[in-house]
JSON list of C-alpha atoms in Angstrom, two decimals:
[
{"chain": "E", "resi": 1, "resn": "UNK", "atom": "CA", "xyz": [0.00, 0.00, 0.00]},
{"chain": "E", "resi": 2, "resn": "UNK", "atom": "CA", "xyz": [1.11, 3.54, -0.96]},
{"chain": "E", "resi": 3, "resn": "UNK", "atom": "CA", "xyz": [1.83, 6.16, 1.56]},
{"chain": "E", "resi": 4, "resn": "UNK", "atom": "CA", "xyz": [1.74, 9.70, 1.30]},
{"chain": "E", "resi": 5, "resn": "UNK", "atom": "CA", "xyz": [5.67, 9.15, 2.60]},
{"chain": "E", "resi": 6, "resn": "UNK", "atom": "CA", "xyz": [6.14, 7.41, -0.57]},
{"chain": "E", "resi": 7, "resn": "UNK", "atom": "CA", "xyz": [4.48, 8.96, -3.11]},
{"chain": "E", "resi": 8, "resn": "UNK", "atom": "CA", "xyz": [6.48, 12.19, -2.68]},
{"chain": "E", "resi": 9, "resn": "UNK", "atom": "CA", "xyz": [9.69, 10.26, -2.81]},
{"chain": "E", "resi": 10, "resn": "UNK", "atom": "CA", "xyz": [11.37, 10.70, -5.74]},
{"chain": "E", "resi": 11, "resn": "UNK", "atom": "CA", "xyz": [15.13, 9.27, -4.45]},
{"chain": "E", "resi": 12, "resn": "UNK", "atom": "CA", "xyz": [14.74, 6.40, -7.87]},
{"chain": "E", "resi": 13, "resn": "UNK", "atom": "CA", "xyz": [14.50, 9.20, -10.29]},
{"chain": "E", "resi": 14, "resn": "UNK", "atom": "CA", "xyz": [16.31, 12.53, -8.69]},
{"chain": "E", "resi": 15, "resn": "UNK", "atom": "CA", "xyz": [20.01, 11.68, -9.99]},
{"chain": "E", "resi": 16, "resn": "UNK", "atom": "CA", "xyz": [18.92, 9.80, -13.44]},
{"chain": "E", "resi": 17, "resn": "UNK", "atom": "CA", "xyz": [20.62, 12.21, -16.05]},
{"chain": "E", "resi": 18, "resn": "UNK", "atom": "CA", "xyz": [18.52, 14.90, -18.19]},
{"chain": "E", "resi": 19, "resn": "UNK", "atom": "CA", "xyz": [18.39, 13.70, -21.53]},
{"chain": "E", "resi": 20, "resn": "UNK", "atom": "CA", "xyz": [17.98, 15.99, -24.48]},
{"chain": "E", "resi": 21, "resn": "UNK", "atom": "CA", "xyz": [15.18, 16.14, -27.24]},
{"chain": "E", "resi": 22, "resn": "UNK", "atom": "CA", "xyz": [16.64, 15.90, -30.37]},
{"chain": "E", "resi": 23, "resn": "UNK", "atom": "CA", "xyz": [13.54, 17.00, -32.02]},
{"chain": "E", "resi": 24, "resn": "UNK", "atom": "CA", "xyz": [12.68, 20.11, -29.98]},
{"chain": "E", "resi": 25, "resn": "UNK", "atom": "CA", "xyz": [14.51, 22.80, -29.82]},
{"chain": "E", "resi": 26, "resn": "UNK", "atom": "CA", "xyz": [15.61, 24.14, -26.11]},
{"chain": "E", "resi": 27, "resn": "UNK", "atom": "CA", "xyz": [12.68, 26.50, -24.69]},
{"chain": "E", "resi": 28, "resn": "UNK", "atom": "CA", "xyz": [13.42, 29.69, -23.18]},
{"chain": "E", "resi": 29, "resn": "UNK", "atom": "CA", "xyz": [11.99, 30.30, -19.25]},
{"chain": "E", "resi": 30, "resn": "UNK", "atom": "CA", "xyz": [10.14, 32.79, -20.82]},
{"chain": "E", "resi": 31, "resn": "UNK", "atom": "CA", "xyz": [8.51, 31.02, -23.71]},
{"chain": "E", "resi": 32, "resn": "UNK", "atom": "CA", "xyz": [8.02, 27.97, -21.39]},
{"chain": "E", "resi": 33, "resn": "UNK", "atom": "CA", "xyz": [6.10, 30.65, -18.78]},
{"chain": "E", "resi": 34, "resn": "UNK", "atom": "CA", "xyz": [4.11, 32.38, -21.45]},
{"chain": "E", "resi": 35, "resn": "UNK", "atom": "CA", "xyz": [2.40, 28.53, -22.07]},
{"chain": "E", "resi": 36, "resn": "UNK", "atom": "CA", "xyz": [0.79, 28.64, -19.48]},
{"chain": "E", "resi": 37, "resn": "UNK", "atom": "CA", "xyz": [-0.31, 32.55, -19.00]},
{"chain": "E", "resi": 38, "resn": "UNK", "atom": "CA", "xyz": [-3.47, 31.55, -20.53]},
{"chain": "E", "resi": 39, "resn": "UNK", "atom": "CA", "xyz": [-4.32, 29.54, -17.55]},
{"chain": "E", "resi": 40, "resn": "UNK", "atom": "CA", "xyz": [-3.59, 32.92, -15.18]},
{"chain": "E", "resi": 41, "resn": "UNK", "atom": "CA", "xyz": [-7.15, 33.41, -13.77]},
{"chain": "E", "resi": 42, "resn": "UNK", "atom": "CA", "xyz": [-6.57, 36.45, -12.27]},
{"chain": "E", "resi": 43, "resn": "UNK", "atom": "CA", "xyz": [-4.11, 37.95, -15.07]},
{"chain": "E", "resi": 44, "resn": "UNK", "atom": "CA", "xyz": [-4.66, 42.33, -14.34]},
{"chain": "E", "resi": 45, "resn": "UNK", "atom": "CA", "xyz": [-5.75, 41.13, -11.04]},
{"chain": "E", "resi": 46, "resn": "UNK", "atom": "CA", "xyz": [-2.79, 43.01, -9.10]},
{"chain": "E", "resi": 47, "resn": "UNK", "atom": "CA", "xyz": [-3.25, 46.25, -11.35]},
{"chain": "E", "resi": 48, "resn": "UNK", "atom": "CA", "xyz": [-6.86, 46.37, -10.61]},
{"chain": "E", "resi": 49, "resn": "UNK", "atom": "CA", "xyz": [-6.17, 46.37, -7.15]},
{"chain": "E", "resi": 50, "resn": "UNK", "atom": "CA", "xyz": [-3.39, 49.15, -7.23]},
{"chain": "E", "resi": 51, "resn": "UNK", "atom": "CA", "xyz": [-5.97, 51.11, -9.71]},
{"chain": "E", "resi": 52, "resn": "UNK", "atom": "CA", "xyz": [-8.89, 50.85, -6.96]},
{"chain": "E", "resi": 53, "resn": "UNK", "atom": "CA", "xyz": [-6.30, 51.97, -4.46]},
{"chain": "E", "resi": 54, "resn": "UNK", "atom": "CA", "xyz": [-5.12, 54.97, -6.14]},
{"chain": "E", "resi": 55, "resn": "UNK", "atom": "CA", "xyz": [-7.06, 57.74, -4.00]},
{"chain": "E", "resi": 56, "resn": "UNK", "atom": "CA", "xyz": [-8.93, 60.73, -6.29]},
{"chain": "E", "resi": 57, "resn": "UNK", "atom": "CA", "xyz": [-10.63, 63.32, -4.52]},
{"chain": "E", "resi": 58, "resn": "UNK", "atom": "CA", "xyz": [-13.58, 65.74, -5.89]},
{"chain": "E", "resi": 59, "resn": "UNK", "atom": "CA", "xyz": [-13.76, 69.17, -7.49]},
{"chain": "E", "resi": 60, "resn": "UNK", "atom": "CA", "xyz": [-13.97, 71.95, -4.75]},
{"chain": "E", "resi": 61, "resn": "UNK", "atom": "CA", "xyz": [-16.03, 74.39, -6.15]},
{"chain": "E", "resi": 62, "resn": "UNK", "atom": "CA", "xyz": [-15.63, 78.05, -5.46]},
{"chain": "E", "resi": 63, "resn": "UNK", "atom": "CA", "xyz": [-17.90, 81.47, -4.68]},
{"chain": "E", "resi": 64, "resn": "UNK", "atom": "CA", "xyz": [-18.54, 84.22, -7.02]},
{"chain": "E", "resi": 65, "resn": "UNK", "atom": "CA", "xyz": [-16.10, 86.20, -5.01]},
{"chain": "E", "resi": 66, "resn": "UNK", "atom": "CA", "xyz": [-13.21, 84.21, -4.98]},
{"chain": "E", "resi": 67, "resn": "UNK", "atom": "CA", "xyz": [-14.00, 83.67, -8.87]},
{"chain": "E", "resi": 68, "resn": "UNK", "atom": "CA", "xyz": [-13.85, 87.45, -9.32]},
{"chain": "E", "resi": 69, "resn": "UNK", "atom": "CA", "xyz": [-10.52, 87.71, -6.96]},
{"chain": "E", "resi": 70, "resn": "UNK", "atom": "CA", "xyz": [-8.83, 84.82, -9.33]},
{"chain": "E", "resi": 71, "resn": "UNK", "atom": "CA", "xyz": [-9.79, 86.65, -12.62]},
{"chain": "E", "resi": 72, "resn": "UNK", "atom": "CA", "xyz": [-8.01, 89.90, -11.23]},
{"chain": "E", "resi": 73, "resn": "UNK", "atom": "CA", "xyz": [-5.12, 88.12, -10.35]},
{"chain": "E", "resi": 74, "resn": "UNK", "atom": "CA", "xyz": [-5.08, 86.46, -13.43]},
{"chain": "E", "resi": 75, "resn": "UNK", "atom": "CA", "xyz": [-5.33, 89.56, -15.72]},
{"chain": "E", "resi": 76, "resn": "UNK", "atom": "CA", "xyz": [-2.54, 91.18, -13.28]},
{"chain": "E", "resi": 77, "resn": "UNK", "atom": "CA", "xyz": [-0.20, 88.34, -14.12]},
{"chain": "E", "resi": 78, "resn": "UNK", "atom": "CA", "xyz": [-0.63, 88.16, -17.64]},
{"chain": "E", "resi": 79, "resn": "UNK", "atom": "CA", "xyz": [0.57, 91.88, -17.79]},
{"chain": "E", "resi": 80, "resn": "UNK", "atom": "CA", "xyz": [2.99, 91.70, -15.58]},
{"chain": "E", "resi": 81, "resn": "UNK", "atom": "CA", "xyz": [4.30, 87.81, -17.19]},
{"chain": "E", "resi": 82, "resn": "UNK", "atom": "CA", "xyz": [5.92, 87.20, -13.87]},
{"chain": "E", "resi": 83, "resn": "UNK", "atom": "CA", "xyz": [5.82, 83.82, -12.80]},
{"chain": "E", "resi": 84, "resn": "UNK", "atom": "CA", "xyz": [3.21, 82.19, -10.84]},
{"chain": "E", "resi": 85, "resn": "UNK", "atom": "CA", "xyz": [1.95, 79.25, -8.15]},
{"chain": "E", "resi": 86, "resn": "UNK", "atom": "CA", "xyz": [-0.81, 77.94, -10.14]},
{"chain": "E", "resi": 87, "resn": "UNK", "atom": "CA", "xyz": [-3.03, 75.28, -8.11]},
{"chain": "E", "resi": 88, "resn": "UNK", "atom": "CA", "xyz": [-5.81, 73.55, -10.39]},
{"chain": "E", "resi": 89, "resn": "UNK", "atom": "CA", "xyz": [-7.82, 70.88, -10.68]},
{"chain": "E", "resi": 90, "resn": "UNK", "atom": "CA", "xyz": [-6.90, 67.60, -12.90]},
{"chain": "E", "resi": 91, "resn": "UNK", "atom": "CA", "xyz": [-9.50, 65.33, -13.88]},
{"chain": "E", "resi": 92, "resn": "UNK", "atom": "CA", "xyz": [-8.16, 61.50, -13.68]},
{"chain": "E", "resi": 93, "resn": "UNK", "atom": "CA", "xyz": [-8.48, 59.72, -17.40]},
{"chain": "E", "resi": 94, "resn": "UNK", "atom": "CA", "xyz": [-9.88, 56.60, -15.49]},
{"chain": "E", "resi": 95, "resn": "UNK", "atom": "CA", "xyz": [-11.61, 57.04, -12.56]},
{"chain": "E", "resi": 96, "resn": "UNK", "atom": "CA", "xyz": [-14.19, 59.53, -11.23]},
{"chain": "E", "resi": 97, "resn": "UNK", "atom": "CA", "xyz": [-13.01, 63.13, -9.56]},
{"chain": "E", "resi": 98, "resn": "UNK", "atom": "CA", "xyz": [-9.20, 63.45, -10.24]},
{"chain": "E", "resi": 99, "resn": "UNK", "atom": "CA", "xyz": [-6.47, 65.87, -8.32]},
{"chain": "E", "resi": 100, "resn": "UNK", "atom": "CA", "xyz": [-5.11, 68.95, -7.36]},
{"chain": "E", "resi": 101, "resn": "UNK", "atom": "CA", "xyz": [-1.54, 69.99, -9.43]},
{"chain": "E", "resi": 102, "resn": "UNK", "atom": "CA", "xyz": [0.42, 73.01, -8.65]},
{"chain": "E", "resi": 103, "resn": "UNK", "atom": "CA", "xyz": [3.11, 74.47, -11.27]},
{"chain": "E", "resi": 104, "resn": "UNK", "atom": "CA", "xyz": [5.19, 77.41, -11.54]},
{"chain": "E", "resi": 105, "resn": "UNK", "atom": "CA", "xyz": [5.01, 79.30, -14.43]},
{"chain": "E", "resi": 106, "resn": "UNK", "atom": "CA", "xyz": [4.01, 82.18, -16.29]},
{"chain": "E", "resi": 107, "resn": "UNK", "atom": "CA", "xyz": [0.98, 82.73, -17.93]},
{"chain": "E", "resi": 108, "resn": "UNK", "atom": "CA", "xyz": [1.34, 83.10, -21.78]},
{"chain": "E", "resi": 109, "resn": "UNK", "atom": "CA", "xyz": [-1.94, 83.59, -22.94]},
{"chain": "E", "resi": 110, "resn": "UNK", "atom": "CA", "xyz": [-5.67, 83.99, -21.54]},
{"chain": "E", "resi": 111, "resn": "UNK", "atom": "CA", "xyz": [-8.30, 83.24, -24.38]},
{"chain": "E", "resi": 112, "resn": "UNK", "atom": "CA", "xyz": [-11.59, 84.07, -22.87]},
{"chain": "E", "resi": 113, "resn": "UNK", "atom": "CA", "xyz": [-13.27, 82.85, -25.83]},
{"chain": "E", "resi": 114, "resn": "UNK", "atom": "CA", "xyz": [-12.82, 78.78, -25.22]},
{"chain": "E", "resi": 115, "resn": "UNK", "atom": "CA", "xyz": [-12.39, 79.83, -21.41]},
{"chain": "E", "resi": 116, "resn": "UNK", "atom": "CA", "xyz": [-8.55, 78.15, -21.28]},
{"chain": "E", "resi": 117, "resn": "UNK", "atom": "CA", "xyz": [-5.10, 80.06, -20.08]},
{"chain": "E", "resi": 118, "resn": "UNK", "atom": "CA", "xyz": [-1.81, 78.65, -21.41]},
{"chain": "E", "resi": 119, "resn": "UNK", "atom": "CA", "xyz": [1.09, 78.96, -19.66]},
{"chain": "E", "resi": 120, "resn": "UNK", "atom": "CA", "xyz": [4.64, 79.18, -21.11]},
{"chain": "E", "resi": 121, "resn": "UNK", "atom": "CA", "xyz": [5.46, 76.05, -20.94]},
{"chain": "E", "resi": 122, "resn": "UNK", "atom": "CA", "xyz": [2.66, 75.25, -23.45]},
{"chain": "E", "resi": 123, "resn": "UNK", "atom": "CA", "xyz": [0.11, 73.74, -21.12]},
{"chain": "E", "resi": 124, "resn": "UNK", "atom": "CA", "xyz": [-3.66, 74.32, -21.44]},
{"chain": "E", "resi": 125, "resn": "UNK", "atom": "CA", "xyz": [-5.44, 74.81, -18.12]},
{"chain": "E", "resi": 126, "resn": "UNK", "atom": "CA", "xyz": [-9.16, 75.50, -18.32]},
{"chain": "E", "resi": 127, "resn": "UNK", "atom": "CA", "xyz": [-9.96, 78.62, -16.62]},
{"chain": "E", "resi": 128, "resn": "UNK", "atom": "CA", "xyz": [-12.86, 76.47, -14.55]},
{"chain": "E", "resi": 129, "resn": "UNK", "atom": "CA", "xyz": [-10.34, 74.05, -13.23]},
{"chain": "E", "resi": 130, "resn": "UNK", "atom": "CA", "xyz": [-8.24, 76.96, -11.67]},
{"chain": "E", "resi": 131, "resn": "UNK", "atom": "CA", "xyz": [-8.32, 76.83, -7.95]},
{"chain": "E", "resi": 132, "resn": "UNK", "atom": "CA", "xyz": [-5.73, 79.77, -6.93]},
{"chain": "E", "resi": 133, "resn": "UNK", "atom": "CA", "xyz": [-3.07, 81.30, -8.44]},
{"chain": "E", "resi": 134, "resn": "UNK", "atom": "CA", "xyz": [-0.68, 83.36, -5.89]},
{"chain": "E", "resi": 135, "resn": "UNK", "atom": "CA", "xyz": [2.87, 85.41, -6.57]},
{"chain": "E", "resi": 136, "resn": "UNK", "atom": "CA", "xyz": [6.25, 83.64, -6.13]},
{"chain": "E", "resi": 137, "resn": "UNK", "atom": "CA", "xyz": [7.61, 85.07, -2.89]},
{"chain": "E", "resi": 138, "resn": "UNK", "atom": "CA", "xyz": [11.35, 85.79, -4.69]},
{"chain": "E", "resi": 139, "resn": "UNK", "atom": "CA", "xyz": [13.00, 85.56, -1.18]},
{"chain": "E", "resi": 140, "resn": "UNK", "atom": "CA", "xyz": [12.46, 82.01, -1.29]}
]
């Protein structure tokens, strides 16, 4: 009668010597491991789980006031093309709300038209998404 002892002892086979196919070629480890990725159940499992872990937050929205405060600063800056700490609002590509960014830069152009500023660096920031804008303190 077999025993569970037994069955896992492979002492009449371990030192027999490997032989060879002459028909088949030698397989790389990673050819041999992409056999069986088919049979990976959970295959985007571990990026799913980092995605649903990634933390977005909502869009704050702000008061008529502070709108009208931004748009002053905004048309100061643009004369003045000194450089600015611009904090806005991102929306994420794949999940809902997004996050906050803050740049420094100067603001290149404001086209009231589509409602968008660009900055010098060439980026597009829609003047909705803009959540303050403040001077560089040049002492820093």
């Amino acid at each position: 009668m077999a025993t569970i002892k037994n069955i896992h002892d492979y002492s009449d086979i371990i030192n027999l010597p490997y032989k060879k196919s002459k028909k088949y070629k030698h397989m790389s480890q990673k050819d041999r491991a992409a056999q069986f990725a088919p049979f990976a159940a959970l295959t985007g499992h571990k990026q799913l789980i980092h995605e649903t872990q990634r933390i977005t937050e909502e869009k704050r929205e702000i008061d008529e006031n502070k709108q009208q405060i931004l748009n002053q600063k905004l048309n100061y800056f643009i004369e003045t093309k000194e450089k600015v700490k611009i904090t806005y609002f991102k929306k994420d590509a794949r999940k809902a709300g997004g996050s906050y960014q803050t740049m420094i830069q100067s603001i290149k152009k404001l086209d009231m038209n589509n409602k968008i500023i660009t900055l010098q660096n060439k980026q597009i920031i829609n003047l909705s998404d803009i959540y303050e804008i403040e001077a560089i303190d040049h002492n820093d």
